[in-house]
Short mmCIF file of C-alpha atoms in Angstrom, two decimals:
data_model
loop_
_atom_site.label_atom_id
_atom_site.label_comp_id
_atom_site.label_asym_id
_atom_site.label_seq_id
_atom_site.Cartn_x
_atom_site.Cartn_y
_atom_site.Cartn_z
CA UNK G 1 -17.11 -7.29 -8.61
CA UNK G 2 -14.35 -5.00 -8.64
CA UNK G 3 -10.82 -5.78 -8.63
CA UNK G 4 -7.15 -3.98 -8.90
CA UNK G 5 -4.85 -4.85 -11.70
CA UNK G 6 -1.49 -3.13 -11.76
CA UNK G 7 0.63 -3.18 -15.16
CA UNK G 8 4.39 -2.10 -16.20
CA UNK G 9 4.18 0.35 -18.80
CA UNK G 10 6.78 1.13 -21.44
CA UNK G 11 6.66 4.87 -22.89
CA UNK G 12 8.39 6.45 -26.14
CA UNK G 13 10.15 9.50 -25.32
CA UNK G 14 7.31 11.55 -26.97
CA UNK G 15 4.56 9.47 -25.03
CA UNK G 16 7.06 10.42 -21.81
CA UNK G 17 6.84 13.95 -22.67
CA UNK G 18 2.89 13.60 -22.69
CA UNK G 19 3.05 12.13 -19.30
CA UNK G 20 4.86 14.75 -17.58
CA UNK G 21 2.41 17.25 -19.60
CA UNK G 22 -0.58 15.41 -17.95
CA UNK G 23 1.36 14.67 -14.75
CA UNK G 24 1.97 18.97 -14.64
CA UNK G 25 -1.43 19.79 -15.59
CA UNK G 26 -3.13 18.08 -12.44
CA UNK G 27 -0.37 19.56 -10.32
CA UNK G 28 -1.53 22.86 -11.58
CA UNK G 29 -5.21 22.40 -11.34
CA UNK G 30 -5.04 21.04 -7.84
CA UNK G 31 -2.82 24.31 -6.86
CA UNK G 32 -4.91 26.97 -8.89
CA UNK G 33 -8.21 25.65 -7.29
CA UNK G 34 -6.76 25.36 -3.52
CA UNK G 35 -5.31 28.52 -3.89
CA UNK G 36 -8.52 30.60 -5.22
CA UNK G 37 -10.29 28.25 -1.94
CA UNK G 38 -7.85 28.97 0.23
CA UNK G 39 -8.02 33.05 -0.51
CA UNK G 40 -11.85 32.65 -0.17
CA UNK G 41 -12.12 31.04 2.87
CA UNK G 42 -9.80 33.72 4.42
CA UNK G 43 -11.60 36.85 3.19
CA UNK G 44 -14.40 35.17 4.76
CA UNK G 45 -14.24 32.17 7.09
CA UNK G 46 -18.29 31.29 6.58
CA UNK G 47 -17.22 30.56 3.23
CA UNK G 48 -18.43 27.11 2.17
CA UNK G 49 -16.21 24.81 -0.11
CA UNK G 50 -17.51 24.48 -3.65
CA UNK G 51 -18.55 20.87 -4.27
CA UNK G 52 -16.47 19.11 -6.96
CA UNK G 53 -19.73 19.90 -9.56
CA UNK G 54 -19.27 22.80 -8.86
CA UNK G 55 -15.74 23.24 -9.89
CA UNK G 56 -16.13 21.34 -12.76
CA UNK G 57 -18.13 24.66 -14.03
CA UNK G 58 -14.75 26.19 -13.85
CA UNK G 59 -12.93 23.86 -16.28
CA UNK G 60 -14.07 25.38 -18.95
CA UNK G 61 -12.90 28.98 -18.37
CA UNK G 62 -9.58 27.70 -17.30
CA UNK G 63 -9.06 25.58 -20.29
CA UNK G 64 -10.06 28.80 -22.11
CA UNK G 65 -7.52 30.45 -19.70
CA UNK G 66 -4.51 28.02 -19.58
CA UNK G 67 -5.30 26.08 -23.33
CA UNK G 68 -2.59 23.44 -22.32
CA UNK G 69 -5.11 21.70 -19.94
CA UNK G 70 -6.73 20.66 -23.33
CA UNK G 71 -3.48 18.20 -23.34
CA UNK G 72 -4.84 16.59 -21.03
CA UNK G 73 -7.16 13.77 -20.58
CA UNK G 74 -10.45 15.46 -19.69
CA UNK G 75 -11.77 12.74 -17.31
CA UNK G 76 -8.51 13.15 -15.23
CA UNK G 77 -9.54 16.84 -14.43
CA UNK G 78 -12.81 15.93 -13.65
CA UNK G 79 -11.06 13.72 -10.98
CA UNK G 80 -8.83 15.93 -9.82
CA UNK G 81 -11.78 18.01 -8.28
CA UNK G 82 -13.60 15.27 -6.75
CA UNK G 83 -10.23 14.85 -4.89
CA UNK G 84 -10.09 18.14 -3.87
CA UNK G 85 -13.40 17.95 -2.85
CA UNK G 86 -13.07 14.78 -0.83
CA UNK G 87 -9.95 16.31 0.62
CA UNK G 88 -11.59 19.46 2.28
CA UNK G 89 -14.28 17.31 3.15
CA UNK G 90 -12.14 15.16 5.01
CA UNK G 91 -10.88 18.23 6.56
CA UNK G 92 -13.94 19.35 8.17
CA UNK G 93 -15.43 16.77 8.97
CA UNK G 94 -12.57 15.23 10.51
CA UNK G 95 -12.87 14.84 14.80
CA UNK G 96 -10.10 12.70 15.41
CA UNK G 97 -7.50 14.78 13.74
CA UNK G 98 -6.42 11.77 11.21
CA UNK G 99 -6.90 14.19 8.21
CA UNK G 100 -5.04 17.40 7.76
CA UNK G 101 -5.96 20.62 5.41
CA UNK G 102 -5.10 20.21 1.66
CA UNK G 103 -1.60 21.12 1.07
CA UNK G 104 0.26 22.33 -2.89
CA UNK G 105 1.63 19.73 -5.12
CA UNK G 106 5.27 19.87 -5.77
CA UNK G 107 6.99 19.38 -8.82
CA UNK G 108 9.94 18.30 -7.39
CA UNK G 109 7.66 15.12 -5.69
CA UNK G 110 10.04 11.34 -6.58
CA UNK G 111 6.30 9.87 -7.59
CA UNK G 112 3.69 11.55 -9.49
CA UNK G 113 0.66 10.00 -10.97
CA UNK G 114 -2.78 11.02 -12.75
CA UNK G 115 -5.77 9.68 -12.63
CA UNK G 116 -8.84 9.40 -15.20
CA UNK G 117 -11.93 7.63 -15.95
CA UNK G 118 -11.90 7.35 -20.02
CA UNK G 119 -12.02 3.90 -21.50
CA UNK G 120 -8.75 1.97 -21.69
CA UNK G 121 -9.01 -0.34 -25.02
CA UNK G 122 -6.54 -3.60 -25.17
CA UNK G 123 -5.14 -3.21 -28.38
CA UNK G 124 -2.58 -6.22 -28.44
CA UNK G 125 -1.21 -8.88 -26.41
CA UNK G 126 1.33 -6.51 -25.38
CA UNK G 127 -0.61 -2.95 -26.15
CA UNK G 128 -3.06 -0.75 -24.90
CA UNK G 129 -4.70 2.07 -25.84
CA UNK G 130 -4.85 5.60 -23.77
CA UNK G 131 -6.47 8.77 -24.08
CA UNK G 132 -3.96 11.53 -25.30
CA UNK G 133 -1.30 8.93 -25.51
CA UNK G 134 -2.25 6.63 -27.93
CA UNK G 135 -1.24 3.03 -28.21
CA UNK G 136 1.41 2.07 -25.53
CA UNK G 137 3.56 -1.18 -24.98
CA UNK G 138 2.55 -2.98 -21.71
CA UNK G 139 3.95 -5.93 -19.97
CA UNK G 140 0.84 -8.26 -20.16
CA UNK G 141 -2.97 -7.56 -21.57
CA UNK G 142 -4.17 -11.17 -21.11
CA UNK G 143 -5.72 -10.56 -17.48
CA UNK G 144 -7.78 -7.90 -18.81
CA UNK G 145 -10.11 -10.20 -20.88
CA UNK G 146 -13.51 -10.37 -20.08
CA UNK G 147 -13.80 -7.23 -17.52
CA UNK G 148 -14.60 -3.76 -17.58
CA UNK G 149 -12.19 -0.94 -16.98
CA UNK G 150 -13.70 1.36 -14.55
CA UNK G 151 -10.76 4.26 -13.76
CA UNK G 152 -7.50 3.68 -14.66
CA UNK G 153 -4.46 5.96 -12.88
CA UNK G 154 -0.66 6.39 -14.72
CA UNK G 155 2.14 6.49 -12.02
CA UNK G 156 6.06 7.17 -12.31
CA UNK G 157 7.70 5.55 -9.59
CA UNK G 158 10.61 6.96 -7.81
CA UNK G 159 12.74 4.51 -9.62
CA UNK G 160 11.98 5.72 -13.14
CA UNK G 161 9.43 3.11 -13.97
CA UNK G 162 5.85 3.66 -15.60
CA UNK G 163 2.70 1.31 -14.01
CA UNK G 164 -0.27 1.50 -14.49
CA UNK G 165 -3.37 0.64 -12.25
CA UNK G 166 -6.41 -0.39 -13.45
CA UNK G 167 -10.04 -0.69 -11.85
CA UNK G 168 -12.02 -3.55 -13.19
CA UNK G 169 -14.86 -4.93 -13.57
CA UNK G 170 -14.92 -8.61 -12.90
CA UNK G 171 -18.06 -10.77 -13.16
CA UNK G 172 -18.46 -13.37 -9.43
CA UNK G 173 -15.75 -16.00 -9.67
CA UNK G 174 -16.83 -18.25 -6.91
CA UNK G 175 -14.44 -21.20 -6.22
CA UNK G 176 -15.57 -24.80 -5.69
CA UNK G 177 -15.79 -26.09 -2.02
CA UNK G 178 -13.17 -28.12 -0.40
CA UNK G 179 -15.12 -28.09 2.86
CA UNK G 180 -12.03 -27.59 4.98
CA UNK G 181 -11.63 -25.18 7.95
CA UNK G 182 -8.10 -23.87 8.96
CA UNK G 183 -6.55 -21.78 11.90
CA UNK G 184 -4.02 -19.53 11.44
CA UNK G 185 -1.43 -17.79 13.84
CA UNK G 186 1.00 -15.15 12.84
CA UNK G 187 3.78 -15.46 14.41
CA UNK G 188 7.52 -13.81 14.65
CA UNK G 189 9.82 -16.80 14.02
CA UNK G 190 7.57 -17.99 11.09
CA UNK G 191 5.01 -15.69 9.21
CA UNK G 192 2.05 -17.72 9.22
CA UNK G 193 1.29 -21.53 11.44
CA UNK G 194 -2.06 -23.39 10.43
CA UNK G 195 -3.80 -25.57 12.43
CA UNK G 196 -2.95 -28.33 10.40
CA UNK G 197 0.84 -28.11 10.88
CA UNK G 198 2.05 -25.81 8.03
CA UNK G 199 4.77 -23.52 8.12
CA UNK G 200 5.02 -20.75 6.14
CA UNK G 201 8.36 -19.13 6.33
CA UNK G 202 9.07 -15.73 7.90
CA UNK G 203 10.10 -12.86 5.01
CA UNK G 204 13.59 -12.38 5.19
CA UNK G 205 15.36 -9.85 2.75
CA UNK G 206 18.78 -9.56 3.92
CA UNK G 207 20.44 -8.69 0.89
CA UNK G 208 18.36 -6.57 -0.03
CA UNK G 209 17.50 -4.50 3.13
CA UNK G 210 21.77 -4.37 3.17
CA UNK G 211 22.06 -2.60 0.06
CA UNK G 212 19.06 -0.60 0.66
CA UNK G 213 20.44 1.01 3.92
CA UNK G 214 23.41 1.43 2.43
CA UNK G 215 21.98 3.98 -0.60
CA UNK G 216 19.95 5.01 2.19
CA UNK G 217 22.73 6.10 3.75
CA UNK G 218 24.37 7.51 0.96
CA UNK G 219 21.51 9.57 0.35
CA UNK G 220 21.12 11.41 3.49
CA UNK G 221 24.84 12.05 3.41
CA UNK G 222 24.89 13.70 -0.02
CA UNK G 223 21.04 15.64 0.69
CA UNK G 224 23.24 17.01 3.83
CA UNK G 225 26.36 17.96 1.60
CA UNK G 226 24.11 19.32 -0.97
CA UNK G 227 21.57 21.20 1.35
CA UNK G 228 24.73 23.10 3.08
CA UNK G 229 26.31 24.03 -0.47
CA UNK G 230 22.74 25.50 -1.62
CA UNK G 231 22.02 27.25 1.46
CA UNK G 232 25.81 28.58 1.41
CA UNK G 233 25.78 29.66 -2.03
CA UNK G 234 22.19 31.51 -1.93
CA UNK G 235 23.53 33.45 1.29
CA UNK G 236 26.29 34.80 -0.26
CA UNK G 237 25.28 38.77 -1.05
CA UNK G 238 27.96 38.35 -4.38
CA UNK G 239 26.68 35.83 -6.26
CA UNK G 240 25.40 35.85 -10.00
CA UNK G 241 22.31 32.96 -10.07
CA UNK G 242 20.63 31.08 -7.24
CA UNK G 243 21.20 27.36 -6.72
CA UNK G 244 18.95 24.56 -6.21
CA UNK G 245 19.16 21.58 -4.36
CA UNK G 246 17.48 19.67 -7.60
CA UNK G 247 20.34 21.13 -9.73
CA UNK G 248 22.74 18.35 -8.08
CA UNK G 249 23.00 14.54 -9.94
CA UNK G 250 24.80 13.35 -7.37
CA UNK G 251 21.89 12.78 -4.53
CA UNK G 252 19.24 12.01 -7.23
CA UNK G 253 21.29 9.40 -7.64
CA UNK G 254 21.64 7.56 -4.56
CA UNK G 255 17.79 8.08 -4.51
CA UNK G 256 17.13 6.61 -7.61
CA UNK G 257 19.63 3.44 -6.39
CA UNK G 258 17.64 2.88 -2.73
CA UNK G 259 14.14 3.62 -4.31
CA UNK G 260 15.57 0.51 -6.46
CA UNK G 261 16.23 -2.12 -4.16
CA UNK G 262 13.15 -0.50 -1.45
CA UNK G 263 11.22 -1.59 -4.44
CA UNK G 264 12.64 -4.78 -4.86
CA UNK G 265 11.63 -5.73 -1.45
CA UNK G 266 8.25 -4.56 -1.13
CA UNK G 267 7.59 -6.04 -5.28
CA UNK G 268 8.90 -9.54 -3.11
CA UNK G 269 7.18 -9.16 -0.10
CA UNK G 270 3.66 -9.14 -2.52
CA UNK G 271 4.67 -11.50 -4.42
CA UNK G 272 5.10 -14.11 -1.15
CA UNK G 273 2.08 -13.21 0.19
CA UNK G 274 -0.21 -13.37 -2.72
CA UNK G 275 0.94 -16.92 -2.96
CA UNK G 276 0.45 -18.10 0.16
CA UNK G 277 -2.93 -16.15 0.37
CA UNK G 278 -3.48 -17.58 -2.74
CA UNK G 279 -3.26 -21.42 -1.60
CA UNK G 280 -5.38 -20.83 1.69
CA UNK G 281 -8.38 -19.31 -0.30
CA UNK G 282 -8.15 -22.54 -2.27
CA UNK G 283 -7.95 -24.94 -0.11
CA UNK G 284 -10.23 -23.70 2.66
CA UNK G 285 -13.46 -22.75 2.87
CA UNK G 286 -13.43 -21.38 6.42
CA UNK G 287 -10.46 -19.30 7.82
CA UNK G 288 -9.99 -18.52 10.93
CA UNK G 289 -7.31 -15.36 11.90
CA UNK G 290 -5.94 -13.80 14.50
CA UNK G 291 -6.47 -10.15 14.80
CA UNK G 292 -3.35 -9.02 16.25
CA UNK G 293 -2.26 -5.09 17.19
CA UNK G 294 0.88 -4.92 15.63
CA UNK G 295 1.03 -1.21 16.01
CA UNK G 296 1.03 -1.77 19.95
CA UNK G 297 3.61 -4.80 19.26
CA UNK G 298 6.17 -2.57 16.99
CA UNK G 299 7.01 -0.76 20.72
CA UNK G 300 9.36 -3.74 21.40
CA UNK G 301 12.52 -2.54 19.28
CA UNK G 302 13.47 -6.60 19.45
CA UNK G 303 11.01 -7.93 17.65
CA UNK G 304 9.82 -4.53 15.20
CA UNK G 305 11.45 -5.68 12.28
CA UNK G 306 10.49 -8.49 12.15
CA UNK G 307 6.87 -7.80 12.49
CA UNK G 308 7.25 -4.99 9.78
CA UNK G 309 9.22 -7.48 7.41
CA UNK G 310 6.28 -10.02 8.11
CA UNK G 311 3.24 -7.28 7.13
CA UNK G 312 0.99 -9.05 8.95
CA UNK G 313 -1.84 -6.02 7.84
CA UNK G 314 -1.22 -6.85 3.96
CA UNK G 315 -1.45 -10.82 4.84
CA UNK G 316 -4.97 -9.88 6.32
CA UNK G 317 -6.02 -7.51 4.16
CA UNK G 318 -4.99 -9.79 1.06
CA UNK G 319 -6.87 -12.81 2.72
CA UNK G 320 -10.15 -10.49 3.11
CA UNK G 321 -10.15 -9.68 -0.17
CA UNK G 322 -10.01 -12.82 -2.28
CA UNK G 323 -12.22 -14.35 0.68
CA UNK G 324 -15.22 -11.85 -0.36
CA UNK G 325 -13.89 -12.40 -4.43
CA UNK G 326 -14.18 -16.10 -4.61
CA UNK G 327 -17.02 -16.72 -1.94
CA UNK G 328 -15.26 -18.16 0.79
CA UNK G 329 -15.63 -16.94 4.47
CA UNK G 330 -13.06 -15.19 6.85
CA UNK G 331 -13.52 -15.00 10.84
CA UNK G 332 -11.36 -12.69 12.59
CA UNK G 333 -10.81 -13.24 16.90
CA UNK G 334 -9.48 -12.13 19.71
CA UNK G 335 -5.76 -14.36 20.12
CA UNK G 336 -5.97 -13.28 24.05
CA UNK G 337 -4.56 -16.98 25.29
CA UNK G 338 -4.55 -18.78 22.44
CA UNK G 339 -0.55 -20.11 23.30
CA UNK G 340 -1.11 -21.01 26.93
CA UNK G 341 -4.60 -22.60 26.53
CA UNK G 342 -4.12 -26.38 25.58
CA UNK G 343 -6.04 -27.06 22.39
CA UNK G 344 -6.85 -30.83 23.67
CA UNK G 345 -8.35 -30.15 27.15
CA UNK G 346 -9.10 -26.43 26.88
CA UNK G 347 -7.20 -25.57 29.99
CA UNK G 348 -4.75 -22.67 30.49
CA UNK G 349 -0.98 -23.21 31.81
CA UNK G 350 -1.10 -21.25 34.81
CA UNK G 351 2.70 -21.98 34.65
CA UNK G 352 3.69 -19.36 32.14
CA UNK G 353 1.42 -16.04 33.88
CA UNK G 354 4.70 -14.49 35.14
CA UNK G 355 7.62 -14.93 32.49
CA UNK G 356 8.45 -11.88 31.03
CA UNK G 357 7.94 -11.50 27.09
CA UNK G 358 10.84 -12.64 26.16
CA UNK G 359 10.95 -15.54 28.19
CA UNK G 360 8.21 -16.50 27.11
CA UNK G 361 8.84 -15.97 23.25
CA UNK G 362 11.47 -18.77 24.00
CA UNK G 363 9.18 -21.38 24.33
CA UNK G 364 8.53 -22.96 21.74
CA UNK G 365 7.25 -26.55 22.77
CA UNK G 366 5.09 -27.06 25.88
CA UNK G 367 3.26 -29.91 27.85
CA UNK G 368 0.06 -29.62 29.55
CA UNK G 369 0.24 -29.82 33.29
CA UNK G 370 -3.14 -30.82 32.90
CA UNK G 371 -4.11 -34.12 30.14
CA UNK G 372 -0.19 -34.02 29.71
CA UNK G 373 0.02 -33.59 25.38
CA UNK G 374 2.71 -32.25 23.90
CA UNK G 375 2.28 -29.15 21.86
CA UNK G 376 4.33 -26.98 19.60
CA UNK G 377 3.32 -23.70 20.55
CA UNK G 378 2.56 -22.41 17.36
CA UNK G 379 0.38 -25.22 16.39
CA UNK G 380 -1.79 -25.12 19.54
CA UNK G 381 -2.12 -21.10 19.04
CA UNK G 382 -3.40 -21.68 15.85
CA UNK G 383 -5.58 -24.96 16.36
CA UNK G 384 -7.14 -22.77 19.65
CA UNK G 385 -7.48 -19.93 17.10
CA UNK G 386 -9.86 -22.28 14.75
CA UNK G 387 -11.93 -23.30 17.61
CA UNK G 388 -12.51 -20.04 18.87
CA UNK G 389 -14.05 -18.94 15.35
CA UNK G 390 -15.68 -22.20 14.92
CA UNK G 391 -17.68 -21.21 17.86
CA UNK G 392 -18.75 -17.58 16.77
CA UNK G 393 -20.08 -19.00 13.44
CA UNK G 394 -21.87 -22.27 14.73
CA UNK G 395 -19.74 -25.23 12.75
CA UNK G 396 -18.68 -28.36 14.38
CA UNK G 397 -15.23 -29.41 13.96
CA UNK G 398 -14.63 -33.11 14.18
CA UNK G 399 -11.40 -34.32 16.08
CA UNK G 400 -8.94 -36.64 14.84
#
């Protein structure tokens, strides 16, 4: 079974002059190759794309070519053609216009990153081992006992930082069976409601997103200011050397600051969700979720924040995951109804069919016109939300 692992990284100088080496020496094989494609395929358009075996017969001459490619790891070449590759092929074979042609790598890009396939060794509790590197401090080697490293990729983040991301090898770790079944509704006021009555609050960073707008706003300001002075100075018939926009401290700095706290909030958000997704794997064997279209639910400005703040896609995706790693079983449905239909009698509320979204986002309790039970809204969503899976997969769920 494979599985992600994501590690901070802490670089001498020299080892952070190797990186930018490497990190270079991708950018420049990616842009030498798409440009000899690109000059191909318009002297003639028949022209097909080489495969990435192909261009791996070109390595060699280039190395022989450009001998600081040799600094590099050799594996991470290797994958910087099957990227390419993939990339065109995307490109062409593309019909709903998702995938655009391959475009240059720039320098001047906040993250850059480079990928290879070589073995990563654990050297220490705190050390590992990388090709053309050699032995660098980590945060934490005691999650990679007992696995595999498949491909492992080096990333500078737009706050300065050094990560690394591992792919690894895990043998089946199959939890024990609680034989419970749970519901769960996603929900605006609160992130996540189970049929059994649990509240998970919703993910609120209000500090956080404060600051964050604010060196947001900085940085537009300054990447104005700066833009105008470049573009002033450049025009100017007179003038001894050309400017660049990269030659000013000032905006790199208020993009430093927001990349900060943007990274503080989305290193949060994961951490809140991996717990909670964490504690339903667990507990249940069986979960049942509501597959909502938050994309079509963003168009209300009133309630797109907090939808985006709740990443209801990572809270699914996450459950999926360590559903399929530790052998328990997700269900996905259709949440058409699930808040007017009473959970008890299996009746809709007829009374509710023409309040307007808001209105009805209001409500939070209701009774049933019907076998007259109370219900909190949220609970009954989610408790009609388990029965509605229950019944694509066959169990019987026993009343209280």
């Amino acid at each position: 079974m494979l599985k992600g692992m994501k590690l901070r990284l802490y670089p001498t100088r020299k080892q952070e002059q190797q990186l930018i080496i490497m990190f270079g020496n991708d950018r420049f094989l990616w842009n030498i190759l798409l440009a000899g494609i690109n000059q191909r395929y318009k002297n003639n358009p028949s022209f097909k794309v080489p495969t990435n075996r192909q261009m791996d017969y070109l390595l060699v001459p280039l190395k022989a070519e450009y001998p600081f490619l040799k600094d590099s790891d050799s594996t991470s070449l290797q994958v910087v053609t099957q990227n390419l590759y993939q990339a065109w092929k995307n490109f062409f074979n593309d019909k709903t216009h998702k995938f655009g042609k391959p475009r240059f790598h720039s320098r001047k890009a906040a993250k850059q990153s480079y990928t290879g396939k070589s073995n990563v060794k654990v050297a220490a509790k705190r050390y590992v081992r990388l090709p053309k590197l050699g032995y660098v401090k980590t945060s934490s080697t005691e999650s990679l006992k007992n696995c595999k490293v498949k491909r492992y990729t080096v990333q500078k983040e737009p706050t300065g930082k050094y990560y690394l991301s591992l792919q690894v090898e895990f043998e089946n770790q199959e939890l024990k069976p609680t034989g419970k079944v749970v519901g769960i509704d996603l929900g605006v006021h609160d992130l996540a409601i189970t049929s059994d009555g649990i509240k998970y609050d919703k993910l609120q960073f209000k500090q956080l997103e404060k600051k964050a707008r604010k060196w947001q706003s900085k940085y537009n300001r300054r990447l104005h200011g700066v833009t105008n002075i470049v573009e002033s100075h450049n025009h100017d018939k007179h003038r001894l050397y050309d400017l660049d926009v990269q030659d000013f401290s000032n905006w790199q700095k208020a993009r430093k600051n927001k990349a900060v706290y943007q990274a503080k909030i989305a290193n949060q958000r994961k951490d809140i969700l991996h717990k909670i997704t964490t504690e339903l794997v667990k507990n249940y064997d069986v979960i049942v979720l509501e597959n909502l279209k938050s994309k079509n639910m963003m168009k209300n400005h009133n309630l797109a924040n907090a939808i985006s703040s709740n990443a209801w896609y990572m809270f699914k995706t996450m459950l999926a995951y360590k559903c399929n790693w530790y052998g328990k079983q997700l269900i996905v449905v259709d949440p058409k109804n699930t808040s007017r239909i009473c959970s008890n009698c299996g009746k809709k509320n007829h009374n509710f069919d023409n309040l307007t979204q808001n209105q009805w986002l209001n409500i939070r309790n209701w009774t049933c016109p019907y076998c007259h039970k109370n219900h909190d809204r949220d609970i009954n969503a989610a408790k009609n939300i388990l029965n509605r899976g229950l019944k694509q997969t066959n169990i019987q769920l026993v009343k209280d």
